[in-house]
């Protein structure tokens, strides 16, 4: 039994305690405060809203683990969405077939990956700060997108794509299924694969990792490329959900994804952090906003509460550290 | 103990400590130590890592409070303990190894930084700063461009800036903690001149160094500590390096040089005419299977650069390398590792190990392919590999998942060795493997090295401590200014002969 | 001379780039190289320059702040409300209220960072969400249009009619900007506090050993940025003639890019007021020039992004590699 617990702890990491505690608190508080909170509707809305923010958070997670950041995620997602939309348009718009969708999705992922690839190359070869590189990429992509769309919407999406956005398999919305699959892929990547292992090592000390015979440039390039590809998946889901793409869609998610990573116990300097706690943190954030919605508040209040939650968690961590320090000094 | 009367009649001690005891977590770090410095003298504090040198400095500067009963007499006053404030006000200054300078600020600001520390904000007087800084540098007999940012200067000149800063604080007693650790020979000579100037102007200098040649050159007296206790105070005149070594280690070196017969053992590494302009020239050497080749020489002799080139992290301009019969040319250290070369870095803290990460992860980072099963990392394989090396090398750890930084220096080094052994190397290059490793643990490291050689590994052992290579290598190469200038067989040469050649 | 070049490499490089762009634009358009246009540039860049020099102080002290732009929105809204209560007021009262509110918001950040040892990026992303969320929640996203007359009236400090009949004007925001720039320059280069901020950002451990008050450093840095953000908020309200709660949302990243382009270093210890201004000007001159050349406004954002990306890539390939004669024996510290 203890072996099993140990294994579980190893797989999930010690970071899980914070998000799980927050989860419990949110469930109890809203369970009491909002009588209709523990209902199908709440979980339906969480399941519905989680994927977009979640996929973008996964895209943010990998760069943060290497000690960097990808500020271009939302506009990369927009560009990928635009790519798919244009392919569909050129293949007949609302009458486009499934083949066009597949082709468009592949191209969309390629566009996302390309944006990541460029950032990865610049970061790996010039050692420029990732915040700056991704920030300028963000400004560039925003400009590019607005230039190409003239600031308007691109719509005319075939009906089956919209249906994908809203349909369910075994009662689980398709976007949520895609998100859960992505979470699992990221979890396996980080816990079981060489690239994931090296990602953590680079995050702690890139030079020592290079001295150990790891191709650190390749790891950095791959990390940003995968991050860009994951943005593209988010962009495709967003297109299916909104039936259109507009540059700037989902812009407000950018800093929320960073917040979700930190809330999930990811080390802001890199090297430590796991997918599952981040997943739980995302669920907590969505439950919070759904709960507040039920009580009549809007998304803006939820945003503020997200920030307060983050601060609270950080203060609790600080307190826990102080207690530990005092105890060891006494003993 | 002996010889304390030296010059005693001429001047009263500036600093005198008696009955100093310190205990950390049940371990006695200082045992009834006494220590004395005369005004204006250069005094050397010698001892191996963990002998209590830095603890003693921290007692004198008020960072630590000694146990009751200690007496500290300084400059005519008697204290039971110092505080950082009294120490600084009394003119005691420490130049720490990491210098604590501000690289982006100008030389003048670094030297005269004290003038911007005030309770309430004031305007900065740059002219005054420049004047203070120039004066301090003048006292050292140095001219530097005081308006240039510090990061433009090489490390030796930053050292000067740190000393000048200490002088601004009206220093009477300056402690220098391993000031030459990262200096080349000519830079060291420069620094020693500065120390002489200081001493001549009446400032007492306590020089902490494990480099015995410098100790002999600069100081008038030597205090030796071992395992937290005072061994004795000795006038430098009449001491030899081997005598200080004996005093520091308490061993008369019952070791004998190695006698291994490697005559028929096949050659593992053959280097011919290897050159990298500005770093090393025309280096030729061979290492046989089962042989340990020692390379010694002063810092800046090109030892580490040569090792990094053999490890594929730098490209040679000319020359050839043959490993196990095959000519090799590495594009990166990944090629070198694949071909069977392993390199243990001299800088364990920032290059050798990934400090915040887990012990187990550090052990497998260079050999991940070996723990893959169908492309995925197998935690069972990882655990069994790690357990094996922990057992084989006798690493003492808590849990495999604890951070490397929780281990002692000796155990960290064992993990670093295990990391490279896991790659199945043919040639293992050990660059300064005992830096930051306690005296007691060093022998353990060399036991491992010896067993590895016996198992057929070819080993290159690089160290600037001549006794280390003398007692642990089959052959010793002396490197100076990028060239191999001498080769010795320890079994046919005395330690002194090599030391004299190296430190000459 | 050589020393000057070495210690001001970023500023000189930026100046050179700006000069090249200016020369090009003067030939490409006939409107660019006029006094009117130059003043126009200054008028429109004022808000960003005030933000940038405020952010510079935090960057020098080794921190980062994401929340300052939305904090400025909060200040704008509160100041407009307070001015409504007290009735009337004037520029002095307005600036004092806005500055004080800004300092208060900045101190919240400093308190979280110093009191609970929260890393600045985590703390300020949190307060970013808190400030913006609460602002939008309480205002319901409703703008304020009926601002006091003195706040919406254009104040022209200097004007001259040009040969072609257009007017070249310098307006009040430029004066406020100049005062903010001068004050920040004086703080960071002429006072002991400023030098302590540099030292703290450069080597926190070394600064601590010198007995620098670390807490005071955080409060001064974030308080100063707060004050600048508050002032910038008021000036932006004056410029836009209205207070829109989400008008400054997203501005933080543009300003950050400009400040870092001007040589401020993420991680602390480095950066100058001049560099900061040049960073902002490079972006606005490019936009202005492309605008005058009749390039689609949608395209020039993209071009600006590409220029920043190229500049950052180039500046990291090190100026010394491009200009070998400057090469110094630089030892990594």
PDB file of C-alpha atoms in Angstrom, chain A residues 3 56 87 102 116 125 205 239 254 281 285:
ATOM      1  CA  UNK A   3       4.568   1.446  -2.119  1.00  0.00           C
ATOM      2  CA  UNK A  56      -2.678  27.219 -23.959  1.00  0.00           C
ATOM      3  CA  UNK A  87      -7.787  26.481 -46.093  1.00  0.00           C
ATOM      4  CA  UNK A 102      -7.523  17.562 -42.170  1.00  0.00           C
ATOM      5  CA  UNK A 116       7.881  28.109 -31.980  1.00  0.00           C
ATOM      6  CA  UNK A 125      21.669  30.298 -30.653  1.00  0.00           C
ATOM      7  CA  UNK A 205      21.377  24.515 -15.122  1.00  0.00           C
ATOM      8  CA  UNK A 239     -12.126  28.116 -34.292  1.00  0.00           C
ATOM      9  CA  UNK A 254      -1.993  34.869 -21.804  1.00  0.00           C
ATOM     10  CA  UNK A 281      -4.964  24.118 -10.787  1.00  0.00           C
ATOM     11  CA  UNK A 285      -9.608  28.204 -11.672  1.00  0.00           C
TER      12      UNK A 285
END
